[in-house]
Amino acid sequence: MNTVMTSENLTSGDIVINGSVGTPFCDDAKMSMRNVNVFYAENQAIHDVSLDLAKNQVTALIGPSGCGKSTFLRCINRMNDLIPQCKVTGSFVMDGAELYAKNMDPVLLRARVGMVFQKPNPFPKSIYENVAYGPKIHGLATSKSELDEIVETSLQKAGLFNEVKDRLDKPGTGLSGGQQQRLCIARTIAVSPEVILMDEPASALDPIATAVIEELISELKEKYTIAIVTHSMQQAARVSQKTAYFHLGKLVEMGDTKQIFTNPSHQLTENYISGRFG
Amino acid sequence: MTTTHLAFAVIIIALFSYWLGIKRAITVAGGEQHTRQLVSLPSQYGLLTAFWCGLPAILFLLIWSAIEASIVDSLLIQQVMLTLDTTAQQNMSLLVNNIKILAEKVQLNEDVSAATALQLQHAAYYTELNTKATWLKTLLTLVIAVGCVAVLLTKIKQSFHARNNLEKIVSGLLFTCSGIALLTTIGIVMSVLFESIAFFSKVPVTEFLFGTQWSPQIAMRADQVGGSGAFGAIPLFVGTILISTIAMCLAIPVGLMIAIYLSQYASPRLRSVAKPMLEILAGVPTVVYGFFAALTVAPLIRDFGILVDLPIVAESALAAGLVMGVMIIPFVSSLSEDALTAVPAALKEGSIGMGATHSETIRKVLFPAAIPGIVGAILLAVSRAIGETMIVVMAAGLAANLTFNPIESVTTVTVQIVSLLKGDQEFDSAKTLAAFALGLMLFITTLALNIAALKIVRKYREQYD
């Protein structure tokens, strides 16, 4: 709350956010969000945000605390359904289908749009069971050997297999923080999603584990469309191709990462990335 | 002065010395405005002085009161011994008692003409001893109180750390309080243990543990027609297990479902109503459950038995077990709900985010993560069921049948303890002592269950924080 107040005092007094600038839309969009508003009871958390997630690219959502970037991310796979007072309006389209349509099953949607959380949250089960969890509930494997294969390939894609192959039956909670986060990524990959949402996936990790995760994200974009919320601007610059800057629930500017970080169009974006606040 | 008067006197002196301590501290500092030079606050010097005055004096009073009677008695016995021949000495305790009663009569100016001169002489000696003891007690207590204050007042200097000393006294007081709880527990265990050992010297342990006949009536005289006195506790344990099992069969599923519903599905408004209601269920006195079982549930079950042509006795294990089950539902549901709510939200989000449904998430992630807490809740409920008395006393009857049939009448360990100790009893008969042996068994069982519950909860607690 304080951060919001401060940044508002610092900036919004003289700088007006009047629609977003830059290029929020692209030609090969995997997902298209239009005129999104999100309300928590009386409070509006997101104001009229429209943007695209480009296919097989990493889109970074940046902005000061409380700017609504996490809220926006969680709307994309309808995790906000879990919060009773939360109301979402606007349109979310993935491959031509409206995500908030009546006939859209949020459970199936979440299998197609996976999510990795800020704090590593492996289930209190073995490493194997953690990865096999998704395939089991979605019936993706018909036999034990098929399941074994899914688990192995998922762990390999997450770059964890060589570290844990001898102890797949040990609890996932016994791994280090970085390994736990890669386990969570492997768990998400195991259900073959099309989009992966990452909510500050490296904020609880040390620099070395962070570097491993960032490298992994760059590899994963070959197969998946990725949206990542991050507080670290260096991280956004390193891993993403597109960057969206949020401020007070509004999308201020979006464009190619290189352009945003070298030549931002909006004064607020420039203030933020040059470290004047946030 | 009596001990109570003395205690009051000490408290008054302590209050006075509080003021004295403050005065002294201020004087040492060199006046009101210089109290900053002291290492502690003036009120802390006052408090310390008060504690120093009160605590040793009260402690002395307690110890004196504990040993005074036995010292006076032994002095009296010495005196009596001098004047009596050895044959009379066998009844010494009786003699001493008579002398004490006589002394009291003399003090109350009652008729003492029946007493001999020697007895009167002893009585007078006893009165004299008591008077001396009281004087000594008063004198010593006051000297200790005043002396301690005097010593402390001379110790108060600018650099005297009253604050630290006060902290030590406070931690000492807290330690004493926890010691009282601990000693009480040990005392109860010891008394039960020793009476049980006395019982096992009359009835062999093996008969008690493995005998299948329970009939604790013993003929008091040779010509009396009474029970033979069989002390096989197996029927009681079987009855206890039967009723507890019925209770748990009801309480575990219902309690867990309630916990899952309240923690995962219920709207905040419903939860805010349902939780206090459940807690009221836990607060109903067990005797109320007892007559609910005996007057409402048992006849219902019997009528139902008649309907389906099943001979259900009025005081069936089923009725008692079911009502007991209702009673312990809140124990299971409340603790399990806490365990489920304590599972980090991140785990739930992780599972939902994988595309699991709500119930899949509960079954496969939340429930396994909450298992230690749930097992703890269940074990706690079991030990509660085993130790429960009122419901079974009123609804399950006294007949010690060895049966696993829930529609028959059985009895439990606790019920038998109640019936063994009801009314007048002599403390050297096997019948009375059997209650202690049963109590010991009950204590060991519930203790083992509680330890198991704690172990399980501790073992798995750190794993998912």
XYZ file of C-alpha atoms in Angstrom:
743
model
C 0.000 0.000 0.000
C 2.780 2.370 0.934
C 4.633 1.690 -2.260
C 1.547 2.498 -4.264
C 1.058 5.749 -2.414
C 4.676 6.787 -2.814
C 4.932 6.003 -6.472
C 1.671 7.808 -7.077
C 2.904 10.893 -5.277
C 6.187 10.741 -7.093
C 4.904 10.316 -10.565
C 1.233 10.328 -11.298
C 0.757 13.853 -10.098
C 2.288 15.331 -13.192
C 2.426 12.369 -15.555
C -0.876 11.079 -16.920
C -1.385 7.478 -18.039
C -3.609 7.945 -21.030
C -3.962 4.524 -22.657
C -0.858 2.486 -23.315
C 1.947 3.312 -25.680
C 4.249 1.042 -27.632
C 3.168 -2.108 -29.448
C 1.014 -4.277 -27.177
C -0.281 -6.370 -30.087
C 1.521 -8.774 -32.396
C 0.745 -10.876 -35.460
C 1.385 -14.398 -34.163
C -0.403 -14.051 -30.822
C -0.937 -17.175 -28.731
C -3.218 -15.303 -26.382
C -5.026 -11.986 -26.805
C -6.384 -10.048 -23.849
C -8.694 -7.093 -24.573
C -10.100 -4.424 -22.250
C -9.460 -6.399 -19.095
C -10.771 -4.975 -15.819
C -10.342 -6.778 -12.501
C -12.116 -5.855 -9.278
C -11.492 -7.077 -5.734
C -14.854 -6.259 -4.143
C -14.930 -2.429 -4.548
C -11.280 -1.957 -5.506
C -10.344 -1.980 -9.157
C -6.976 -3.714 -9.512
C -6.673 -3.696 -13.318
C -7.880 -0.855 -15.545
C -8.676 -1.605 -19.187
C -5.556 -3.584 -20.090
C -5.148 -4.990 -23.616
C -2.128 -6.978 -24.753
C -1.019 -10.075 -26.654
C 1.272 -12.922 -25.649
C 3.395 -13.738 -28.699
C 3.753 -17.409 -29.583
C 7.017 -19.075 -28.478
C 8.264 -15.894 -26.938
C 8.841 -14.780 -23.379
C 6.752 -11.791 -22.300
C 7.910 -10.082 -19.122
C 5.458 -8.159 -16.959
C 7.273 -5.559 -14.858
C 6.241 -2.736 -12.580
C 6.316 -1.574 -8.967
C 4.676 -3.613 -6.190
C 0.897 -3.503 -6.229
C 0.732 -2.504 -9.904
C -1.473 -5.485 -10.753
C 0.968 -7.545 -12.812
C 0.535 -10.687 -10.686
C -3.232 -10.211 -10.650
C -3.220 -9.981 -14.424
C -1.075 -13.095 -14.732
C -3.374 -15.102 -12.484
C -6.405 -14.114 -14.546
C -4.880 -15.779 -17.599
C -5.412 -19.293 -16.236
C -8.369 -18.296 -14.067
C -6.562 -18.815 -10.751
C -8.469 -15.751 -9.555
C -11.634 -17.884 -9.626
C -10.442 -19.120 -6.219
C -10.941 -15.662 -4.706
C -14.676 -15.200 -4.100
C -14.820 -11.380 -4.292
C -12.735 -11.206 -7.452
C -14.587 -10.098 -10.601
C -12.998 -10.157 -14.068
C -14.389 -8.447 -17.176
C -13.008 -8.192 -20.703
C -11.938 -10.832 -23.146
C -9.220 -13.494 -22.903
C -8.791 -15.423 -26.145
C -6.431 -18.347 -26.666
C -6.317 -19.922 -30.142
C -9.672 -18.371 -30.943
C -11.463 -19.632 -27.815
C -12.765 -17.302 -25.113
C -11.357 -18.424 -21.740
C -14.118 -16.894 -19.625
C -16.914 -18.362 -21.761
C -19.587 -20.356 -19.954
C -18.628 -23.627 -21.596
C -14.905 -23.237 -20.822
C -13.858 -25.618 -18.049
C -11.271 -23.842 -15.873
C -9.840 -27.208 -14.803
C -9.005 -28.150 -18.401
C -7.804 -24.633 -19.101
C -5.257 -24.858 -16.285
C -3.850 -28.028 -17.814
C -3.214 -26.016 -21.022
C -1.988 -22.907 -19.218
C 0.383 -24.020 -16.458
C 1.655 -21.878 -13.637
C 4.904 -21.663 -11.647
C 4.703 -19.784 -8.374
C 6.908 -17.341 -6.555
C 7.815 -19.699 -3.728
C 8.722 -23.252 -4.731
C 5.729 -25.348 -3.673
C 6.467 -29.029 -4.275
C 3.789 -31.336 -2.891
C 4.722 -33.344 0.212
C 5.297 -36.395 -1.961
C 8.277 -38.051 -3.627
C 10.034 -36.353 -6.546
C 8.509 -38.923 -8.909
C 5.002 -38.419 -7.522
C 5.343 -34.661 -7.807
C 5.957 -34.863 -11.545
C 3.508 -37.727 -12.084
C 0.743 -35.832 -10.284
C -0.526 -33.886 -13.302
C -0.344 -36.738 -15.843
C -2.177 -38.986 -13.375
C -5.110 -36.649 -12.727
C -5.454 -35.899 -16.437
C -5.056 -39.542 -17.450
C -2.166 -38.771 -19.804
C -0.413 -42.112 -19.285
C -2.023 -45.483 -19.863
C 0.772 -47.575 -18.399
C 3.454 -47.379 -15.762
C 6.237 -47.272 -18.342
C 4.529 -44.439 -20.188
C 4.267 -42.505 -16.935
C 7.930 -43.209 -16.193
C 8.798 -41.752 -19.571
C 6.729 -38.609 -19.029
C 8.387 -38.088 -15.643
C 11.860 -38.601 -17.078
C 11.418 -36.304 -20.069
C 9.794 -33.608 -17.921
C 12.653 -33.718 -15.445
C 15.132 -33.611 -18.321
C 13.450 -30.586 -19.878
C 13.601 -28.862 -16.511
C 17.307 -29.721 -16.308
C 16.837 -31.625 -13.085
C 16.974 -35.263 -14.144
C 20.704 -35.812 -13.727
C 20.627 -34.365 -10.231
C 17.747 -36.469 -8.937
C 17.694 -39.646 -11.033
C 19.028 -41.742 -8.136
C 16.517 -40.481 -5.623
C 13.203 -40.185 -7.407
C 11.470 -41.796 -4.430
C 12.810 -39.222 -1.955
C 10.529 -36.345 -0.851
C 10.512 -33.336 -3.151
C 10.616 -31.048 -0.141
C 14.127 -32.330 0.628
C 15.620 -30.639 -2.459
C 17.336 -27.251 -2.395
C 15.290 -24.148 -3.221
C 16.504 -23.939 -6.817
C 15.976 -27.655 -7.384
C 12.496 -27.378 -5.870
C 11.615 -24.604 -8.310
C 12.889 -26.659 -11.242
C 10.853 -29.575 -9.896
C 7.791 -27.321 -9.975
C 8.628 -26.381 -13.569
C 9.009 -30.083 -14.449
C 5.665 -30.729 -12.786
C 4.074 -28.031 -14.930
C 5.700 -29.280 -18.140
C 4.540 -32.837 -17.432
C 0.948 -32.068 -18.463
C 2.168 -30.636 -21.803
C 0.774 -27.121 -21.430
C 0.810 -24.611 -24.267
C 1.419 -21.570 -22.122
C 3.462 -21.335 -18.912
C 2.836 -18.466 -16.493
C 5.636 -17.688 -14.049
C 5.010 -15.469 -11.035
C 8.440 -14.217 -9.910
C 9.873 -17.735 -10.222
C 13.363 -16.784 -9.067
C 12.645 -14.256 -6.333
C 13.186 -16.822 -3.549
C 16.409 -18.173 -5.047
C 20.099 -17.323 -4.844
C 21.909 -15.870 -7.904
C 23.313 -19.214 -9.098
C 19.949 -20.995 -8.924
C 18.421 -17.934 -10.597
C 20.875 -18.185 -13.497
C 19.943 -21.856 -13.977
C 16.228 -21.002 -14.028
C 16.767 -18.140 -16.488
C 18.679 -20.393 -18.839
C 15.893 -22.928 -18.548
C 13.282 -20.289 -19.432
C 15.209 -19.403 -22.589
C 15.223 -23.064 -23.630
C 11.557 -23.599 -22.787
C 10.345 -20.811 -25.089
C 11.202 -23.025 -28.085
C 8.188 -25.157 -27.186
C 6.006 -22.995 -24.974
C 4.608 -19.499 -24.811
C 5.787 -17.940 -21.571
C 4.646 -14.971 -19.472
C 6.825 -14.031 -16.525
C 6.246 -11.535 -13.733
C 9.508 -10.267 -12.305
C 10.818 -7.582 -10.015
C 14.282 -7.782 -11.460
C 14.685 -5.605 -14.537
C 17.941 -7.303 -15.403
C 16.095 -10.586 -15.418
C 13.396 -9.164 -17.694
C 16.090 -7.854 -20.025
C 17.916 -11.204 -20.051
C 15.076 -13.657 -20.604
C 12.255 -11.829 -22.399
C 11.576 -10.728 -25.958
C 8.603 -8.519 -25.083
C 8.176 -6.392 -21.981
C 5.008 -4.851 -20.533
C 5.279 -2.125 -17.936
C 2.370 -1.880 -15.497
C 1.670 1.037 -13.222
C -1.224 1.350 -10.731
C -3.264 -1.293 -12.501
C -2.750 0.198 -15.952
C -0.593 -0.976 -18.816
C 1.710 1.974 -19.455
C 3.910 0.682 -22.206
C 4.615 -2.532 -24.039
C 7.047 -3.396 -26.776
C 10.191 -5.303 -27.691
C 12.346 -5.744 -24.634
C 15.367 -4.195 -26.336
C 13.425 -1.094 -27.241
C 11.790 -0.743 -23.811
C 15.100 -0.918 -22.004
C 17.057 1.303 -24.354
C 14.509 3.775 -25.573
C 11.272 3.803 -23.582
C 8.516 6.057 -24.958
C 6.732 6.839 -21.731
C 8.157 8.961 -18.951
C 6.932 6.517 -16.246
C 8.665 3.582 -17.910
C 11.861 5.536 -18.130
C 11.632 6.544 -14.474
C 11.099 2.932 -13.453
C 13.818 1.279 -15.503
C 16.320 3.981 -14.678
C 15.699 3.224 -11.013
C 14.118 6.512 -10.034
C 11.446 4.633 -8.069
C 9.967 1.203 -7.551
C -1.146 -15.683 66.571
C -2.450 -18.293 64.163
C -0.700 -19.009 60.893
C -3.314 -17.029 58.941
C -2.834 -13.977 61.161
C 0.905 -14.291 60.778
C 0.650 -14.501 57.013
C -1.410 -11.305 57.005
C 1.145 -9.647 59.264
C 3.946 -10.631 56.884
C 2.011 -9.218 53.931
C 1.503 -5.928 55.756
C 5.197 -5.767 56.625
C 5.997 -6.502 52.981
C 3.766 -3.654 51.789
C 5.463 -1.360 54.260
C 8.897 -2.501 53.158
C 7.950 -1.738 49.541
C 7.601 1.859 50.598
C 10.779 1.602 52.697
C 12.729 0.279 49.725
C 11.607 3.145 47.514
C 12.479 5.686 50.225
C 15.869 4.129 50.749
C 16.612 4.093 47.018
C 15.691 7.750 46.724
C 17.833 8.617 49.720
C 20.790 6.725 48.291
C 20.364 8.539 44.973
C 20.352 11.840 46.799
C 16.799 13.036 46.333
C 13.792 12.642 44.012
C 15.389 14.463 41.129
C 18.531 12.319 41.099
C 16.898 8.897 40.725
C 18.348 8.638 37.206
C 21.693 7.884 38.892
C 20.356 4.574 40.189
C 20.901 1.516 37.983
C 17.274 0.443 38.515
C 13.934 2.202 38.996
C 13.004 3.133 42.601
C 9.854 0.978 42.352
C 12.059 -1.996 41.493
C 14.029 -1.463 44.698
C 10.699 -1.324 46.525
C 9.418 -4.509 44.933
C 12.656 -6.335 45.626
C 12.530 -5.296 49.285
C 8.928 -6.468 49.537
C 9.756 -9.835 47.967
C 12.793 -10.224 50.199
C 10.672 -9.584 53.236
C 7.685 -11.696 52.256
C 9.101 -14.750 50.536
C 11.509 -16.086 53.199
C 8.977 -15.433 55.969
C 6.137 -17.157 54.131
C 8.432 -20.035 53.204
C 9.454 -20.413 56.849
C 5.804 -20.353 57.902
C 4.950 -23.119 55.454
C 7.810 -25.343 56.567
C 7.071 -24.698 60.240
C 3.392 -25.527 59.825
C 4.328 -28.754 58.109
C 6.628 -29.992 60.888
C 5.177 -28.341 63.997
C 2.596 -31.046 64.789
C 5.057 -33.918 64.542
C 7.641 -32.168 66.747
C 5.029 -31.407 69.417
C 3.798 -35.001 69.243
C 7.227 -36.505 69.663
C 7.931 -34.249 72.638
C 4.638 -35.269 74.192
C 5.353 -38.954 73.616
C 8.745 -38.558 75.295
C 7.049 -37.080 78.328
C 4.358 -39.772 78.444
C 6.959 -42.528 78.105
C 8.671 -41.371 81.264
C 5.561 -41.925 83.313
C 4.165 -45.094 81.810
C 5.126 -48.719 81.965
C 6.042 -50.493 78.737
C 2.785 -52.449 78.329
C 0.776 -49.285 77.842
C 3.163 -47.981 75.225
C 1.685 -50.184 72.510
C -1.399 -48.018 72.386
C 0.649 -44.860 72.223
C -1.214 -43.205 69.349
C -4.513 -43.792 71.134
C -3.089 -42.368 74.335
C -1.737 -39.298 72.607
C -5.082 -38.730 70.932
C -6.872 -38.953 74.269
C -4.498 -36.436 75.768
C -5.104 -34.031 72.895
C -8.875 -34.319 73.277
C -8.532 -33.782 77.025
C -6.411 -30.684 76.475
C -9.059 -29.291 74.177
C -11.779 -30.008 76.750
C -9.796 -28.201 79.428
C -9.434 -25.175 77.194
C -13.161 -25.143 76.455
C -13.985 -25.523 80.192
C -15.840 -28.774 79.635
C -16.349 -31.494 82.206
C -13.073 -33.331 82.766
C -13.858 -35.045 86.038
C -13.477 -38.485 84.469
C -9.791 -37.931 83.754
C -7.058 -39.022 86.100
C -4.552 -36.623 87.588
C -1.795 -38.036 85.381
C -3.849 -37.511 82.261
C -4.603 -33.942 83.263
C -0.943 -33.392 83.839
C -0.126 -34.634 80.341
C -2.881 -32.498 78.875
C -1.475 -29.430 80.589
C 1.989 -30.278 79.248
C 0.562 -30.599 75.740
C -1.156 -27.205 76.004
C 2.062 -25.686 77.225
C 4.015 -27.182 74.331
C 1.521 -25.788 71.853
C 1.656 -22.322 73.380
C 5.456 -22.341 73.263
C 5.424 -23.488 69.637
C 3.049 -20.713 68.635
C 5.174 -18.091 70.335
C 8.321 -19.403 68.743
C 6.650 -19.432 65.334
C 5.432 -15.837 65.667
C 8.760 -14.592 66.908
C 10.847 -16.340 64.275
C 8.571 -15.300 61.396
C 8.638 -11.658 62.381
C 12.399 -11.727 62.975
C 12.963 -13.254 59.573
C 10.687 -10.743 57.851
C 12.172 -7.702 59.541
C 15.720 -9.058 59.405
C 15.588 -9.663 55.664
C 14.268 -6.166 55.056
C 17.024 -4.702 57.204
C 19.721 -6.666 55.357
C 18.379 -5.616 51.981
C 18.014 -1.961 52.932
C 21.701 -1.836 53.852
C 22.542 -3.413 50.480
C 20.725 -0.774 48.422
C 23.341 1.421 46.831
C 23.489 3.363 43.607
C 25.085 0.434 41.840
C 22.817 -2.273 43.272
C 21.046 -4.065 40.411
C 17.525 -4.474 41.766
C 16.225 -5.048 38.234
C 18.272 -8.205 37.671
C 17.510 -9.577 41.119
C 13.820 -8.990 40.512
C 14.020 -10.911 37.222
C 15.566 -13.852 39.066
C 12.780 -13.839 41.652
C 10.115 -13.703 38.925
C 11.629 -16.631 37.033
C 11.895 -18.506 40.334
C 8.198 -17.935 41.023
C 7.265 -19.126 37.531
C 9.425 -22.198 37.984
C 7.666 -22.971 41.268
C 4.269 -22.772 39.585
C 5.242 -25.224 36.851
C 6.758 -27.396 39.562
C 3.387 -27.566 41.306
C 1.699 -28.941 38.185
C 4.479 -31.453 37.712
C 4.449 -32.597 41.335
C 0.675 -33.017 41.285
C 0.917 -35.290 38.273
C 3.668 -37.327 39.861
C 1.683 -37.496 43.104
C -1.427 -38.829 41.356
C 0.544 -41.402 39.431
C 2.346 -42.524 42.579
C -0.820 -42.875 44.641
C -2.524 -44.883 41.899
C 0.615 -46.961 41.469
C 1.016 -47.832 45.149
C -2.653 -48.746 45.611
C -2.410 -50.893 42.496
C 0.618 -52.663 43.896
C -1.393 -53.323 47.060
C -4.172 -54.735 44.888
C -1.814 -56.972 42.963
C -0.554 -58.444 46.239
C -4.128 -59.663 46.832
C -5.014 -60.586 43.258
C -2.357 -61.901 40.863
C -1.514 -59.636 37.898
C -2.153 -62.439 35.445
C -5.667 -62.997 36.752
C -6.388 -59.294 36.486
C -4.996 -58.932 32.989
C -6.182 -62.190 31.440
C -9.170 -63.286 33.517
C -12.491 -63.302 31.721
C -14.710 -63.080 34.822
C -15.457 -59.753 36.479
C -17.462 -59.906 39.678
C -15.866 -57.694 42.311
C -18.278 -58.524 45.170
C -16.454 -60.084 48.115
C -18.051 -61.679 51.137
C -17.117 -59.593 54.149
C -17.905 -62.237 56.732
C -17.533 -65.970 56.445
C -21.264 -66.624 56.724
C -22.223 -64.020 54.103
C -23.599 -65.042 50.730
C -21.589 -62.932 48.319
C -19.693 -63.035 45.110
C -16.588 -65.093 44.947
C -14.662 -62.009 43.930
C -13.426 -62.500 40.395
C -11.150 -59.780 39.068
C -10.615 -60.590 35.412
C -10.542 -57.252 33.624
C -10.864 -58.630 30.080
C -14.651 -58.043 29.846
C -14.151 -54.450 30.916
C -11.456 -53.800 28.353
C -13.481 -55.489 25.645
C -16.470 -53.355 26.607
C -14.349 -50.217 26.540
C -12.881 -51.100 23.164
C -16.327 -51.959 21.771
C -17.924 -48.698 22.814
C -14.908 -46.627 21.783
C -14.850 -48.348 18.395
C -18.522 -47.585 17.805
C -17.885 -43.996 18.838
C -14.877 -43.616 16.547
C -16.738 -45.262 13.638
C -19.184 -42.394 13.882
C -16.847 -39.574 14.899
C -13.931 -40.073 12.466
C -15.833 -39.998 9.161
C -18.334 -37.354 10.216
C -15.671 -35.235 11.923
C -13.343 -35.369 8.918
C -16.116 -34.511 6.465
C -17.080 -31.556 8.629
C -13.441 -30.445 8.755
C -13.059 -30.692 4.979
C -16.327 -28.898 4.325
C -15.667 -26.091 6.766
C -12.063 -25.527 5.753
C -12.464 -25.861 1.977
C -16.021 -25.404 0.768
C -18.052 -23.447 3.299
C -18.615 -19.740 2.696
C -17.113 -17.473 5.354
C -20.589 -16.674 6.594
C -21.576 -20.293 7.075
C -18.242 -21.026 8.731
C -18.700 -18.172 11.185
C -21.971 -19.766 12.280
C -21.042 -23.455 12.108
C -17.751 -23.280 13.988
C -19.173 -21.808 17.212
C -22.079 -24.281 17.000
C -19.610 -27.174 16.896
C -17.718 -25.682 19.781
C -20.950 -25.572 21.753
C -21.295 -29.302 21.050
C -17.896 -29.766 22.688
C -19.000 -27.686 25.639
C -22.137 -29.675 26.485
C -21.566 -31.403 29.861
C -21.145 -35.135 29.386
C -23.898 -35.853 31.892
C -26.337 -34.160 29.495
C -25.140 -36.457 26.729
C -25.608 -39.250 29.248
C -29.300 -38.744 29.758
C -29.743 -37.959 26.080
C -28.267 -41.423 25.451
C -30.262 -43.172 28.155
C -33.634 -41.502 27.625
C -33.720 -40.710 23.915
C -31.270 -42.697 21.854
C -31.410 -46.040 23.665
C -35.235 -46.372 23.458
C -35.118 -45.288 19.803
C -32.619 -48.002 19.018
C -34.608 -50.562 20.954
C -37.802 -49.621 19.092
C -35.952 -49.876 15.829
C -34.780 -53.331 16.928
C -38.363 -54.371 17.549
C -39.261 -53.095 14.085
C -36.672 -55.288 12.369
C -37.187 -58.141 14.806
C -33.823 -57.799 16.500
C -33.629 -58.159 20.275
C -31.746 -55.012 21.283
C -31.421 -54.519 25.031
C -32.328 -51.146 26.510
C -28.813 -50.427 27.737
C -26.968 -51.401 24.593
C -23.351 -50.626 23.744
C -24.667 -49.183 20.492
C -26.593 -46.350 22.152
C -23.698 -45.365 24.409
C -21.199 -45.620 21.567
C -23.251 -43.538 19.156
C -23.850 -40.732 21.631
C -20.195 -40.783 22.628
C -19.356 -40.549 18.944
C -21.468 -37.414 18.645
C -19.725 -36.034 21.687
C -16.224 -36.401 20.224
C -17.104 -35.182 16.711
C -15.981 -31.652 17.604
C -12.609 -32.936 18.813
C -11.962 -34.627 15.494
C -13.423 -31.877 13.321
C -11.919 -28.891 15.072
C -8.339 -30.197 15.228
C -8.511 -31.669 11.724
C -9.820 -28.403 10.372
C -6.889 -26.604 11.966
C -4.548 -29.129 10.353
C -6.157 -28.657 6.930
C -6.147 -24.871 7.185
C -2.494 -24.969 8.238
C -1.472 -26.557 4.934
C 0.198 -23.727 2.995
C -2.059 -22.068 0.418
C 0.811 -22.442 -2.039
C 0.288 -26.218 -2.138
C -3.393 -25.798 -2.912
C -2.657 -23.228 -5.614
C 0.022 -25.486 -7.043
C -2.409 -28.325 -7.403
C -5.271 -26.210 -8.750
C -2.807 -24.560 -11.131
C -1.968 -28.011 -12.521
C -5.582 -28.440 -13.530
C -6.660 -30.558 -10.581
C -10.241 -30.190 -9.371
C -11.008 -29.019 -5.888
C -11.761 -32.495 -4.558
C -8.681 -33.992 -6.246
C -6.609 -31.295 -4.586
C -8.114 -32.123 -1.202
C -7.697 -35.871 -1.561
C -4.244 -35.956 -3.083
C -2.459 -32.902 -1.681
C -4.166 -31.237 1.254
C -5.226 -34.388 3.078
C -1.833 -36.155 2.895
C -0.135 -32.945 3.984
C -2.493 -32.614 6.938
C -2.304 -36.286 7.965
C -0.073 -35.776 11.013
C -2.458 -33.246 12.479
C -5.432 -35.413 11.628
C -3.894 -38.519 13.201
C -3.106 -36.460 16.274
C -6.728 -35.322 16.401
C -8.009 -38.877 16.087
C -5.712 -40.267 18.780
C -6.706 -37.453 21.094
C -10.362 -38.273 20.430
C -9.712 -41.968 21.095
C -8.129 -41.300 24.460
C -11.053 -39.028 25.205
C -13.487 -41.829 24.301
C -11.662 -44.392 26.421
C -11.648 -42.133 29.446
C -15.273 -41.028 29.052
C -17.444 -42.029 32.008
C -20.783 -40.284 32.363
C -22.350 -41.422 29.103
C -21.500 -45.070 29.662
C -22.511 -44.967 33.311
C -25.952 -43.773 32.292
C -26.443 -45.601 29.030
C -24.364 -48.751 28.923
C -25.120 -50.548 32.176
C -23.053 -52.468 34.673
C -23.160 -56.050 33.486
C -19.658 -57.238 32.644
C -20.509 -59.300 29.575
C -17.644 -60.541 27.482
C -19.070 -59.831 24.027
C -18.334 -57.936 20.837
C -22.018 -57.691 19.987
C -22.974 -54.010 19.916
C -26.635 -54.652 20.714
C -25.823 -56.310 24.043
C -25.174 -54.580 27.295
C -21.510 -54.155 28.197
C -19.617 -52.176 30.786
C -16.406 -50.208 30.638
C -13.357 -49.630 32.811
C -14.490 -46.170 33.881
C -17.999 -47.338 34.788
C -16.560 -50.063 36.991
C -14.271 -47.601 38.744
C -17.293 -45.459 39.550
C -19.334 -48.387 40.838
C -16.415 -49.744 42.878
C -15.888 -46.457 44.672
C -19.558 -45.533 45.044
C -20.864 -45.471 48.609
C -18.871 -46.599 51.644
C -15.794 -48.601 51.110
C -12.899 -49.985 53.106
C -9.494 -49.219 51.742
C -7.913 -52.569 52.360
C -10.374 -54.746 50.452
C -9.531 -56.016 47.005
C -12.795 -54.567 45.720
C -11.777 -50.988 46.427
C -8.173 -51.463 45.420
C -9.316 -52.912 42.094
C -10.491 -49.417 41.163
C -6.916 -48.170 41.416
C -5.607 -51.026 39.299
C -8.227 -50.206 36.655
C -7.314 -46.534 36.919
C -3.676 -47.390 36.384
C -4.480 -49.416 33.283
C -6.604 -46.576 31.932
C -3.860 -44.080 32.676
C -1.229 -46.170 30.911
C -3.472 -46.616 27.855
C -4.351 -42.958 27.420
C -0.767 -41.930 28.164
C 0.505 -44.268 25.463
C -2.059 -42.885 22.999
C -1.139 -39.307 23.826
C 2.565 -40.006 23.459
C 1.919 -41.700 20.122
C -0.152 -38.728 18.983
C 2.549 -36.249 19.991
C 5.257 -38.337 18.309
C 3.358 -38.494 15.037
C 2.559 -34.810 15.063
C 6.177 -33.885 15.839
C 7.699 -36.272 13.344
C 5.878 -34.828 10.361
C 5.374 -31.258 11.436
C 8.565 -29.662 10.072
C 8.285 -31.333 6.734
C 5.789 -28.911 5.206
C 6.146 -25.471 6.623
